[in-house]
């Protein structure tokens, strides 16, 4: 008989426990879709996520939390989560990736969470943003963040045996990307601009069925590390370079020992080969459907991945909301 899994190593049973956490966050945040208050939405999702994560059989430490970067309700860095039993793990959370998307009722808001062996997630030491490149397995060996955008587009087109006009690049719609966007357009490729939510955008770039070939540009470092856990499960590549916002942050990074010219690879961002990624849709998007509510029930659409097996599950769950006595609404 095979050996039983070690209590100190995350096993496959953890995946389905984790998806309950993102489902809870999505249902709580989903009540605020289109209501114009991103902080209330985020607060509801954080509260639900914290309530459910405390029931998961793990000894988790939040390594990547959202509050410090966004000045929003926290699952803060260093917070201990889980029920105090089971494996010791690093935890990265984003109760709502796309708070503005949620507040405006726009596509691609998701609740996400990643878990890996303790000590395996990268610590950005307060460098809150990162220049990123994400692509799928078919082109992982040909792209390089140090190359011009046009060259990466050309290499992707060649690897996929298509023209550059067939390549689609996703990036955040920010003034800092105006030059990058023009370089991509000049290459002949198409661009999909997103207002928020670069975790969903990055995963779309790594999956074959989304019509997205590449993610480029500067986004949050926490989101980059969460994405790296997903890439470990899907294959593909994420490359990043820390992107300090000002001289003070740059000096803080240097003092902490960071090489700002170094290209961080998937293995730099998460060293473990036993990690999990879970996400639940809040609003409809290319990756997942959003939460549906009807007559005391809710339907959620989630993706669950485990790197050790390479298994990717898409789960539709049906929840009876009046059976959640003792928990925040929508946490069953």
Coordinates of N, CA, C and O in Angstrom, one line a residue, residues 90-266:
X90 N 2.4 28.4 3.4 CA 2.3 29.8 3.0 C 0.9 30.0 2.4 O 0.5 29.2 1.6
X91 N 0.3 31.2 2.6 CA -1.0 31.5 2.1 C -0.9 32.8 1.4 O -0.4 33.8 2.0
X92 N -1.4 32.9 0.2 CA -1.6 34.2 -0.5 C -3.1 34.4 -0.8 O -3.8 33.4 -1.3
X93 N -3.6 35.5 -0.5 CA -5.1 35.8 -0.6 C -5.3 37.1 -1.4 O -4.6 38.0 -1.3
X94 N -6.4 37.1 -2.1 CA -7.0 38.3 -2.7 C -8.5 38.1 -2.7 O -9.0 37.5 -3.7
X95 N -9.2 38.5 -1.6 CA -10.6 38.2 -1.5 C -11.4 38.7 -2.7 O -12.4 38.1 -3.1
X96 N -11.0 39.9 -3.3 CA -11.5 40.3 -4.6 C -10.4 40.8 -5.4 O -9.8 41.9 -5.1
X97 N -10.0 40.1 -6.5 CA -9.1 40.6 -7.5 C -10.0 41.4 -8.5 O -10.6 40.8 -9.3
X98 N -10.0 42.7 -8.3 CA -10.9 43.5 -9.1 C -12.0 44.2 -8.3 O -13.2 44.0 -8.6
X99 N -11.6 44.9 -7.3 CA -12.6 45.6 -6.5 C -13.4 46.6 -7.3 O -14.6 46.8 -7.1
X100 N -12.7 47.4 -8.1 CA -13.4 48.3 -9.0 C -14.3 47.7 -10.0 O -15.4 48.1 -10.2
X101 N -13.9 46.5 -10.5 CA -14.7 45.8 -11.4 C -16.0 45.4 -10.7 O -17.1 45.4 -11.3
X102 N -15.9 44.9 -9.4 CA -17.1 44.5 -8.7 C -18.0 45.7 -8.4 O -19.2 45.6 -8.6
X103 N -17.4 46.8 -8.0 CA -18.2 48.0 -7.7 C -19.0 48.5 -8.9 O -20.1 49.0 -8.8
X104 N -18.4 48.4 -10.1 CA -19.0 48.9 -11.3 C -19.8 47.8 -12.1 O -20.3 48.1 -13.1
X105 N -19.8 46.6 -11.5 CA -20.5 45.5 -12.2 C -19.8 45.1 -13.5 O -20.5 44.6 -14.5
X106 N -18.5 45.2 -13.6 CA -17.8 44.9 -14.8 C -17.2 43.5 -14.8 O -17.1 42.9 -13.7
X107 N -16.8 43.0 -16.0 CA -16.4 41.6 -16.0 C -15.1 41.3 -15.3 O -14.3 42.2 -15.1
X108 N -14.9 40.0 -15.0 CA -13.6 39.4 -14.6 C -13.1 39.7 -13.2 O -12.0 39.5 -12.8
X109 N -14.1 40.0 -12.3 CA -13.7 40.1 -10.8 C -13.8 38.7 -10.3 O -14.7 37.9 -10.5
X110 N -12.8 38.3 -9.5 CA -12.7 36.9 -8.9 C -12.2 37.0 -7.5 O -11.4 37.9 -7.2
X111 N -12.5 36.0 -6.7 CA -11.9 35.8 -5.4 C -10.9 34.7 -5.6 O -11.2 33.6 -6.1
X112 N -9.7 34.9 -5.1 CA -8.6 34.0 -5.3 C -7.8 33.7 -4.1 O -7.7 34.5 -3.2
X113 N -7.1 32.6 -4.1 CA -6.3 32.1 -3.0 C -5.3 31.1 -3.5 O -5.6 30.3 -4.4
X114 N -4.1 31.2 -2.9 CA -3.1 30.2 -3.3 C -2.4 29.7 -2.0 O -2.2 30.5 -1.1
X115 N -2.0 28.5 -2.0 CA -1.3 27.8 -0.9 C -0.1 27.0 -1.4 O -0.2 26.3 -2.4
X116 N 1.0 27.1 -0.6 CA 2.1 26.2 -1.0 C 2.9 25.9 0.3 O 2.6 26.4 1.4
X117 N 3.9 25.0 0.2 CA 4.6 24.6 1.4 C 5.2 25.8 2.1 O 5.6 26.8 1.5
X118 N 5.3 25.7 3.4 CA 5.8 26.8 4.2 C 7.2 27.2 3.8 O 8.1 26.4 3.5
X119 N 7.4 28.5 3.6 CA 8.6 29.1 3.2 C 8.9 29.1 1.8 O 10.0 29.5 1.4
X120 N 7.9 28.8 0.9 CA 8.2 28.7 -0.5 C 7.8 29.8 -1.3 O 8.1 29.9 -2.5
X121 N 7.0 30.8 -0.8 CA 6.5 31.9 -1.5 C 7.5 33.1 -1.4 O 8.1 33.3 -0.3
X122 N 7.7 33.8 -2.5 CA 8.6 34.9 -2.5 C 8.1 36.1 -1.6 O 6.9 36.4 -1.6
X123 N 9.0 36.7 -0.9 CA 8.7 37.9 -0.1 C 9.2 39.1 -0.8 O 10.4 39.4 -0.9
X124 N 8.3 40.0 -1.2 CA 8.7 41.2 -2.0 C 9.2 42.3 -1.2 O 9.7 43.3 -1.7
X125 N 9.1 42.2 0.2 CA 9.7 43.2 1.1 C 9.2 44.6 0.7 O 10.0 45.5 0.5
X126 N 7.9 44.7 0.6 CA 7.3 46.0 0.4 C 7.5 46.7 -1.0 O 7.3 47.9 -1.1
X127 N 7.9 45.9 -2.0 CA 7.9 46.4 -3.3 C 6.5 46.0 -3.9 O 6.4 44.8 -4.2
X128 N 5.6 46.9 -4.0 CA 4.2 46.5 -4.2 C 3.9 46.2 -5.7 O 2.8 45.7 -6.0
X129 N 4.8 46.6 -6.6 CA 4.4 46.4 -8.0 C 5.6 45.7 -8.8 O 6.7 45.7 -8.4
X130 N 5.2 45.0 -9.9 CA 6.1 44.2 -10.6 C 5.8 44.3 -12.1 O 4.6 44.3 -12.5
X131 N 6.8 44.4 -12.9 CA 6.7 44.3 -14.4 C 6.6 42.8 -14.7 O 7.4 42.0 -14.3
X132 N 5.6 42.4 -15.5 CA 5.3 41.0 -15.6 C 5.2 40.6 -17.1 O 4.7 41.4 -17.9
X133 N 5.5 39.3 -17.3 CA 5.2 38.6 -18.6 C 4.6 37.3 -18.2 O 5.2 36.6 -17.4
X134 N 3.5 36.9 -18.8 CA 2.8 35.6 -18.6 C 2.4 35.0 -19.9 O 1.8 35.7 -20.8
X135 N 2.7 33.8 -20.1 CA 2.4 33.1 -21.4 C 2.2 31.6 -21.1 O 2.6 31.1 -20.0
X136 N 1.5 30.9 -22.0 CA 1.2 29.5 -21.8 C 2.3 28.6 -22.2 O 3.4 28.9 -22.6
X137 N 2.1 27.3 -22.0 CA 3.1 26.2 -22.1 C 3.7 26.2 -23.5 O 4.9 25.9 -23.7
X138 N 2.9 26.5 -24.5 CA 3.3 26.3 -25.9 C 4.4 27.3 -26.3 O 5.2 27.0 -27.2
X139 N 4.5 28.4 -25.6 CA 5.5 29.4 -25.9 C 6.4 29.8 -24.8 O 7.2 30.7 -24.8
X140 N 6.3 29.0 -23.7 CA 7.1 29.3 -22.5 C 8.6 29.4 -22.7 O 9.3 30.2 -22.1
X141 N 9.1 28.6 -23.6 CA 10.5 28.6 -23.9 C 11.0 29.7 -24.8 O 12.2 29.8 -25.1
X142 N 10.1 30.4 -25.4 CA 10.6 31.4 -26.5 C 10.4 32.8 -26.1 O 11.0 33.7 -26.7
X143 N 9.6 33.1 -25.0 CA 9.4 34.5 -24.6 C 10.4 34.9 -23.5 O 11.0 34.1 -22.8
X144 N 10.7 36.2 -23.5 CA 11.6 36.8 -22.5 C 11.3 38.2 -22.2 O 11.2 39.0 -23.1
X145 N 11.1 38.5 -20.9 CA 10.6 39.9 -20.5 C 11.7 40.9 -20.9 O 11.3 42.1 -21.0
X146 N 12.9 40.5 -21.1 CA 14.0 41.5 -21.4 C 13.9 41.9 -22.9 O 14.6 42.9 -23.3
X147 N 13.2 41.2 -23.7 CA 13.1 41.5 -25.1 C 12.0 42.6 -25.4 O 11.1 42.7 -24.6
X148 N 12.1 43.3 -26.5 CA 11.0 44.2 -26.8 C 9.7 43.5 -27.0 O 9.7 42.3 -27.4
X149 N 8.6 44.2 -26.8 CA 7.3 43.5 -26.9 C 7.1 42.9 -28.3 O 6.6 41.8 -28.4
X150 N 7.5 43.7 -29.3 CA 7.3 43.2 -30.7 C 8.1 41.9 -30.9 O 7.5 41.0 -31.7
X151 N 9.2 41.7 -30.3 CA 10.0 40.5 -30.5 C 9.3 39.3 -29.9 O 9.2 38.2 -30.4
X152 N 8.7 39.5 -28.7 CA 8.0 38.5 -28.0 C 6.7 38.1 -28.8 O 6.4 36.9 -28.9
X153 N 6.0 39.1 -29.4 CA 4.9 38.8 -30.3 C 5.3 38.0 -31.5 O 4.6 37.0 -31.8
X154 N 6.4 38.4 -32.1 CA 6.9 37.6 -33.3 C 7.2 36.2 -32.9 O 6.9 35.2 -33.6
X155 N 7.9 36.0 -31.7 CA 8.2 34.6 -31.3 C 7.0 33.8 -31.0 O 7.0 32.6 -31.3
X156 N 6.0 34.4 -30.4 CA 4.8 33.7 -30.1 C 4.1 33.3 -31.4 O 3.7 32.1 -31.6
X157 N 4.0 34.2 -32.4 CA 3.4 33.9 -33.7 C 4.1 32.7 -34.4 O 3.5 31.8 -34.9
X158 N 5.5 32.8 -34.3 CA 6.2 31.7 -35.0 C 6.0 30.4 -34.3 O 5.8 29.3 -35.0
X159 N 6.0 30.4 -33.0 CA 5.9 29.1 -32.2 C 4.5 28.5 -32.5 O 4.3 27.3 -32.5
X160 N 3.5 29.4 -32.6 CA 2.1 28.9 -32.8 C 1.8 28.7 -34.3 O 0.6 28.4 -34.6
X161 N 2.7 29.0 -35.2 CA 2.6 28.9 -36.6 C 1.4 29.7 -37.1 O 0.5 29.3 -37.8
X162 N 1.4 31.0 -36.7 CA 0.4 31.9 -37.1 C 1.0 33.3 -37.3 O 2.2 33.5 -37.1
X163 N 0.2 34.2 -37.8 CA 0.7 35.6 -38.0 C 0.7 36.4 -36.8 O 0.0 36.1 -35.8
X164 N 1.5 37.5 -36.7 CA 1.4 38.4 -35.6 C 0.1 39.0 -35.4 O -0.3 39.3 -34.3
X165 N -0.7 39.2 -36.5 CA -2.1 39.7 -36.4 C -3.0 38.8 -35.6 O -4.1 39.2 -35.2
X166 N -2.6 37.5 -35.5 CA -3.5 36.6 -34.7 C -3.2 36.6 -33.2 O -3.9 35.9 -32.5
X167 N -2.1 37.3 -32.8 CA -1.7 37.3 -31.4 C -2.5 38.3 -30.6 O -2.6 39.4 -31.1
X168 N -2.9 38.0 -29.4 CA -3.6 38.9 -28.6 C -2.9 39.1 -27.3 O -2.6 38.1 -26.6
X169 N -2.6 40.3 -26.9 CA -1.9 40.6 -25.7 C -2.9 41.3 -24.7 O -3.6 42.3 -25.1
X170 N -2.9 40.9 -23.4 CA -3.7 41.6 -22.4 C -2.8 42.4 -21.5 O -1.6 42.0 -21.2
X171 N -3.2 43.6 -21.1 CA -2.5 44.4 -20.2 C -3.5 45.3 -19.5 O -4.6 45.6 -20.0
X172 N -3.1 45.8 -18.3 CA -3.9 46.8 -17.6 C -3.9 48.1 -18.3 O -2.9 48.5 -18.9
X173 N -5.1 48.7 -18.3 CA -5.3 50.0 -19.0 C -4.8 51.1 -18.0 O -5.6 51.6 -17.2
X174 N -3.5 51.4 -18.1 CA -2.9 52.4 -17.3 C -2.0 53.4 -18.1 O -1.4 52.9 -19.1
X175 N -1.9 54.6 -17.7 CA -1.1 55.6 -18.5 C 0.4 55.1 -18.6 O 1.0 55.3 -19.6
X176 N 0.9 54.3 -17.6 CA 2.2 53.8 -17.6 C 2.5 52.8 -18.8 O 3.6 52.5 -19.1
X177 N 1.4 52.3 -19.4 CA 1.5 51.3 -20.4 C 1.3 51.9 -21.8 O 1.2 51.1 -22.8
X178 N 1.2 53.2 -22.0 CA 0.9 53.8 -23.3 C 2.0 53.4 -24.3 O 1.7 53.0 -25.4
X179 N 3.3 53.5 -23.9 CA 4.4 53.2 -24.8 C 4.4 51.7 -25.2 O 4.5 51.3 -26.3
X180 N 4.2 50.9 -24.1 CA 4.1 49.4 -24.3 C 3.0 49.1 -25.3 O 3.2 48.2 -26.2
X181 N 1.8 49.7 -25.1 CA 0.7 49.4 -25.9 C 1.0 49.7 -27.4 O 0.6 49.0 -28.3
X182 N 1.6 50.9 -27.6 CA 1.9 51.3 -29.0 C 2.9 50.3 -29.6 O 2.8 50.0 -30.8
X183 N 3.9 49.8 -28.8 CA 4.8 48.8 -29.4 C 4.1 47.6 -29.8 O 4.4 47.0 -30.9
X184 N 3.1 47.1 -29.0 CA 2.4 45.9 -29.3 C 1.5 46.2 -30.6 O 1.5 45.3 -31.5
X185 N 0.9 47.3 -30.7 CA 0.1 47.6 -31.9 C 1.0 47.7 -33.1 O 0.6 47.2 -34.2
X186 N 2.1 48.3 -33.0 CA 3.0 48.4 -34.1 C 3.5 47.0 -34.6 O 3.9 46.9 -35.8
X187 N 3.5 46.0 -33.7 CA 3.9 44.7 -34.1 C 2.8 44.0 -35.0 O 3.1 43.0 -35.6
X188 N 1.6 44.6 -34.9 CA 0.5 43.9 -35.6 C -0.4 43.2 -34.7 O -1.5 42.7 -35.2
X189 N 0.0 43.0 -33.5 CA -0.9 42.2 -32.6 C -2.1 43.0 -32.1 O -2.1 44.2 -32.1
X190 N -3.0 42.3 -31.6 CA -4.2 42.9 -31.0 C -4.0 43.1 -29.5 O -3.2 42.4 -28.9
X191 N -4.7 44.0 -28.8 CA -4.6 44.3 -27.4 C -6.0 44.2 -26.8 O -7.0 44.7 -27.3
X192 N -6.0 43.5 -25.6 CA -7.2 43.5 -24.8 C -6.8 44.3 -23.5 O -6.0 43.8 -22.7
X193 N -7.3 45.5 -23.3 CA -7.1 46.3 -22.2 C -8.1 45.9 -21.1 O -9.3 45.8 -21.3
X194 N -7.6 45.8 -19.9 CA -8.4 45.5 -18.7 C -8.2 46.6 -17.7 O -7.1 47.1 -17.5
X195 N -9.3 47.0 -17.0 CA -9.2 48.1 -16.1 C -8.6 47.6 -14.7 O -8.0 48.4 -14.0
X196 N -8.8 46.3 -14.4 CA -8.4 45.8 -13.1 C -8.3 44.2 -13.3 O -8.8 43.7 -14.3
X197 N -7.8 43.5 -12.3 CA -7.9 42.1 -12.3 C -6.9 41.4 -13.1 O -7.2 40.6 -14.0
X198 N -5.6 41.6 -12.8 CA -4.6 41.0 -13.6 C -4.3 39.5 -13.3 O -3.6 38.9 -14.0
X199 N -4.8 39.0 -12.2 CA -4.7 37.6 -11.9 C -5.5 36.8 -13.0 O -5.1 35.9 -13.6
X200 N -6.8 37.2 -13.2 CA -7.6 36.6 -14.2 C -7.0 36.8 -15.6 O -7.0 35.9 -16.4
X201 N -6.5 38.0 -15.9 CA -5.8 38.2 -17.1 C -4.6 37.3 -17.4 O -4.4 36.8 -18.5
X202 N -3.8 37.1 -16.3 CA -2.7 36.3 -16.4 C -3.0 34.9 -16.7 O -2.4 34.2 -17.5
X203 N -4.0 34.3 -15.9 CA -4.4 33.0 -16.1 C -5.0 32.7 -17.5 O -4.8 31.7 -18.1
X204 N -5.7 33.7 -18.0 CA -6.3 33.6 -19.3 C -5.1 33.5 -20.4 O -5.3 32.8 -21.4
X205 N -4.0 34.2 -20.1 CA -2.9 34.1 -21.1 C -2.2 32.8 -21.0 O -1.6 32.4 -22.0
X206 N -2.4 32.0 -19.9 CA -1.7 30.7 -19.8 C -2.6 29.6 -20.3 O -2.2 28.5 -20.4
X207 N -3.9 29.8 -20.4 CA -4.9 28.8 -20.8 C -5.2 28.9 -22.3 O -5.3 30.0 -22.9
X208 N -5.3 27.7 -22.9 CA -5.4 27.7 -24.4 C -6.7 28.2 -25.0 O -6.8 28.7 -26.1
X209 N -7.8 28.1 -24.2 CA -9.1 28.3 -24.8 C -9.7 29.8 -24.7 O -10.8 30.0 -25.0
X210 N -8.8 30.7 -24.2 CA -9.3 32.0 -23.9 C -9.1 33.0 -25.0 O -9.7 34.1 -24.9
X211 N -8.3 32.7 -26.0 CA -8.0 33.7 -27.0 C -6.9 34.7 -26.6 O -6.7 35.6 -27.4
X212 N -6.3 34.6 -25.5 CA -5.3 35.5 -25.0 C -4.0 34.7 -25.1 O -3.8 33.6 -24.6
X213 N -2.9 35.4 -25.7 CA -1.6 34.7 -25.9 C -0.6 35.2 -24.9 O 0.4 34.4 -24.6
X214 N -0.7 36.4 -24.3 CA 0.4 37.0 -23.6 C -0.1 38.1 -22.7 O -1.0 38.8 -23.1
X215 N 0.3 38.1 -21.5 CA 0.1 39.3 -20.6 C 1.4 40.0 -20.4 O 2.5 39.4 -20.2
X216 N 1.4 41.3 -20.6 CA 2.5 42.2 -20.4 C 2.1 43.4 -19.5 O 1.0 43.8 -19.4
X217 N 3.1 44.0 -18.8 CA 3.0 45.2 -18.1 C 3.1 45.1 -16.6 O 3.2 44.0 -16.0
X218 N 3.0 46.2 -15.9 CA 3.1 46.4 -14.5 C 1.8 46.2 -13.8 O 0.8 46.8 -14.1
X219 N 1.9 45.3 -12.8 CA 0.7 45.0 -11.9 C 1.2 44.7 -10.5 O 2.4 44.8 -10.2
X220 N 0.3 44.3 -9.6 CA 0.7 44.1 -8.3 C 1.6 42.9 -8.1 O 1.4 41.9 -8.7
X221 N 2.6 43.0 -7.2 CA 3.4 41.9 -6.8 C 2.7 40.8 -6.1 O 2.9 39.6 -6.5
X222 N 1.7 41.1 -5.2 CA 1.0 40.0 -4.6 C 0.2 39.2 -5.7 O 0.2 37.9 -5.6
X223 N -0.4 39.9 -6.7 CA -1.0 39.2 -7.7 C -0.1 38.3 -8.6 O -0.4 37.2 -9.1
X224 N 1.2 38.8 -8.7 CA 2.2 38.0 -9.4 C 2.5 36.7 -8.7 O 2.7 35.7 -9.4
X225 N 2.6 36.7 -7.4 CA 2.9 35.5 -6.7 C 1.8 34.6 -6.7 O 1.9 33.3 -6.9
X226 N 0.5 35.1 -6.6 CA -0.6 34.2 -6.7 C -0.7 33.6 -8.1 O -0.9 32.4 -8.3
X227 N -0.4 34.4 -9.1 CA -0.3 33.9 -10.5 C 0.7 32.8 -10.7 O 0.5 31.8 -11.4
X228 N 1.9 33.0 -10.0 CA 2.9 32.0 -10.1 C 2.4 30.6 -9.6 O 2.8 29.6 -10.2
X229 N 1.6 30.6 -8.6 CA 1.1 29.3 -8.1 C 0.2 28.7 -9.2 O 0.2 27.5 -9.4
X230 N -0.6 29.5 -9.8 CA -1.5 29.0 -10.9 C -0.6 28.5 -12.1 O -0.9 27.4 -12.6
X231 N 0.5 29.2 -12.4 CA 1.3 28.8 -13.5 C 2.0 27.4 -13.2 O 2.2 26.6 -14.0
X232 N 2.4 27.2 -11.9 CA 2.9 26.0 -11.5 C 2.0 24.8 -11.8 O 2.4 23.7 -12.1
X233 N 0.7 25.1 -11.7 CA -0.3 24.1 -12.0 C -0.6 23.9 -13.4 O -0.8 22.8 -13.9
X234 N -0.6 25.0 -14.2 CA -1.0 25.0 -15.6 C 0.1 24.7 -16.6 O -0.1 24.3 -17.7
X235 N 1.3 24.9 -16.1 CA 2.4 25.0 -17.1 C 2.5 26.5 -17.6 O 1.8 27.3 -17.1
X236 N 3.4 26.7 -18.5 CA 3.6 28.1 -18.9 C 4.6 28.8 -18.2 O 5.5 28.2 -17.5
X237 N 4.6 30.1 -18.2 CA 5.7 30.9 -17.6 C 5.2 32.2 -17.1 O 4.3 32.8 -17.7
X238 N 5.7 32.6 -15.9 CA 5.6 34.0 -15.5 C 7.0 34.5 -15.2 O 7.8 33.8 -14.6
X239 N 7.3 35.7 -15.8 CA 8.6 36.3 -15.5 C 8.3 37.7 -14.9 O 7.3 38.3 -15.4
X240 N 9.1 38.2 -14.0 CA 8.8 39.5 -13.4 C 10.1 40.2 -13.0 O 11.1 39.6 -12.7
X241 N 9.9 41.5 -12.9 CA 11.0 42.4 -12.3 C 10.3 43.4 -11.4 O 9.3 44.0 -11.8
X242 N 10.9 43.5 -10.2 CA 10.3 44.4 -9.3 C 10.3 45.8 -9.8 O 11.3 46.2 -10.5
X243 N 9.3 46.6 -9.5 CA 9.0 47.9 -10.1 C 8.7 48.9 -9.0 O 7.6 49.2 -8.7
X244 N 9.8 49.4 -8.3 CA 9.5 50.4 -7.3 C 8.8 51.7 -7.8 O 9.1 52.1 -8.9
X245 N 7.9 52.2 -7.0 CA 7.2 53.4 -7.5 C 7.9 54.7 -7.3 O 7.6 55.7 -8.0
X246 N 8.9 54.7 -6.4 CA 9.6 56.0 -6.2 C 11.0 55.7 -5.6 O 11.3 54.5 -5.4
X247 N 11.8 56.7 -5.4 CA 13.1 56.5 -4.9 C 13.2 55.9 -3.5 O 14.1 55.1 -3.2
X248 N 12.2 56.3 -2.6 CA 12.2 55.7 -1.3 C 11.9 54.2 -1.3 O 12.6 53.4 -0.6
X249 N 11.0 53.8 -2.2 CA 10.7 52.3 -2.3 C 11.9 51.6 -2.9 O 12.2 50.5 -2.5
X250 N 12.5 52.3 -3.9 CA 13.7 51.7 -4.5 C 14.8 51.4 -3.5 O 15.4 50.4 -3.5
X251 N 15.1 52.4 -2.7 CA 16.1 52.3 -1.7 C 15.8 51.2 -0.6 O 16.6 50.4 -0.2
X252 N 14.5 51.2 -0.3 CA 14.0 50.2 0.7 C 14.2 48.8 0.1 O 14.7 47.9 0.8
X253 N 14.0 48.6 -1.2 CA 14.2 47.3 -1.8 C 15.7 46.9 -1.8 O 16.0 45.8 -1.5
X254 N 16.5 47.9 -2.2 CA 17.9 47.6 -2.2 C 18.5 47.3 -0.9 O 19.3 46.4 -0.7
X255 N 18.0 48.0 0.2 CA 18.5 47.8 1.5 C 18.0 46.4 2.0 O 18.7 45.8 2.8
X256 N 16.9 45.9 1.4 CA 16.4 44.6 1.8 C 17.1 43.5 1.0 O 16.9 42.3 1.2
X257 N 18.0 43.9 0.1 CA 18.8 42.9 -0.6 C 18.3 42.5 -1.9 O 18.8 41.5 -2.6
X258 N 17.3 43.2 -2.5 CA 16.7 42.8 -3.8 C 17.6 43.4 -4.9 O 18.1 44.5 -4.9
X259 N 17.7 42.6 -5.9 CA 18.4 43.0 -7.2 C 17.2 43.4 -8.1 O 16.5 42.6 -8.6
X260 N 17.1 44.7 -8.4 CA 16.0 45.2 -9.2 C 16.1 44.9 -10.6 O 15.1 45.1 -11.4
X261 N 17.3 44.5 -11.1 CA 17.5 44.1 -12.5 C 17.2 42.6 -12.7 O 17.1 42.2 -13.8
X262 N 17.1 41.8 -11.6 CA 16.9 40.4 -11.8 C 15.6 40.0 -12.4 O 14.5 40.6 -12.0
X263 N 15.6 39.1 -13.3 CA 14.3 38.6 -13.8 C 13.9 37.4 -12.9 O 14.6 36.4 -12.7
X264 N 12.7 37.6 -12.2 CA 12.2 36.6 -11.3 C 11.4 35.6 -12.1 O 10.5 36.0 -12.9
X265 N 11.7 34.3 -12.0 CA 11.0 33.2 -12.7 C 9.9 32.6 -11.9 O 9.7 33.0 -10.7
X266 N 9.1 31.7 -12.5 CA 8.1 31.0 -11.7 C 8.7 30.4 -10.5 O 8.1 30.5 -9.4

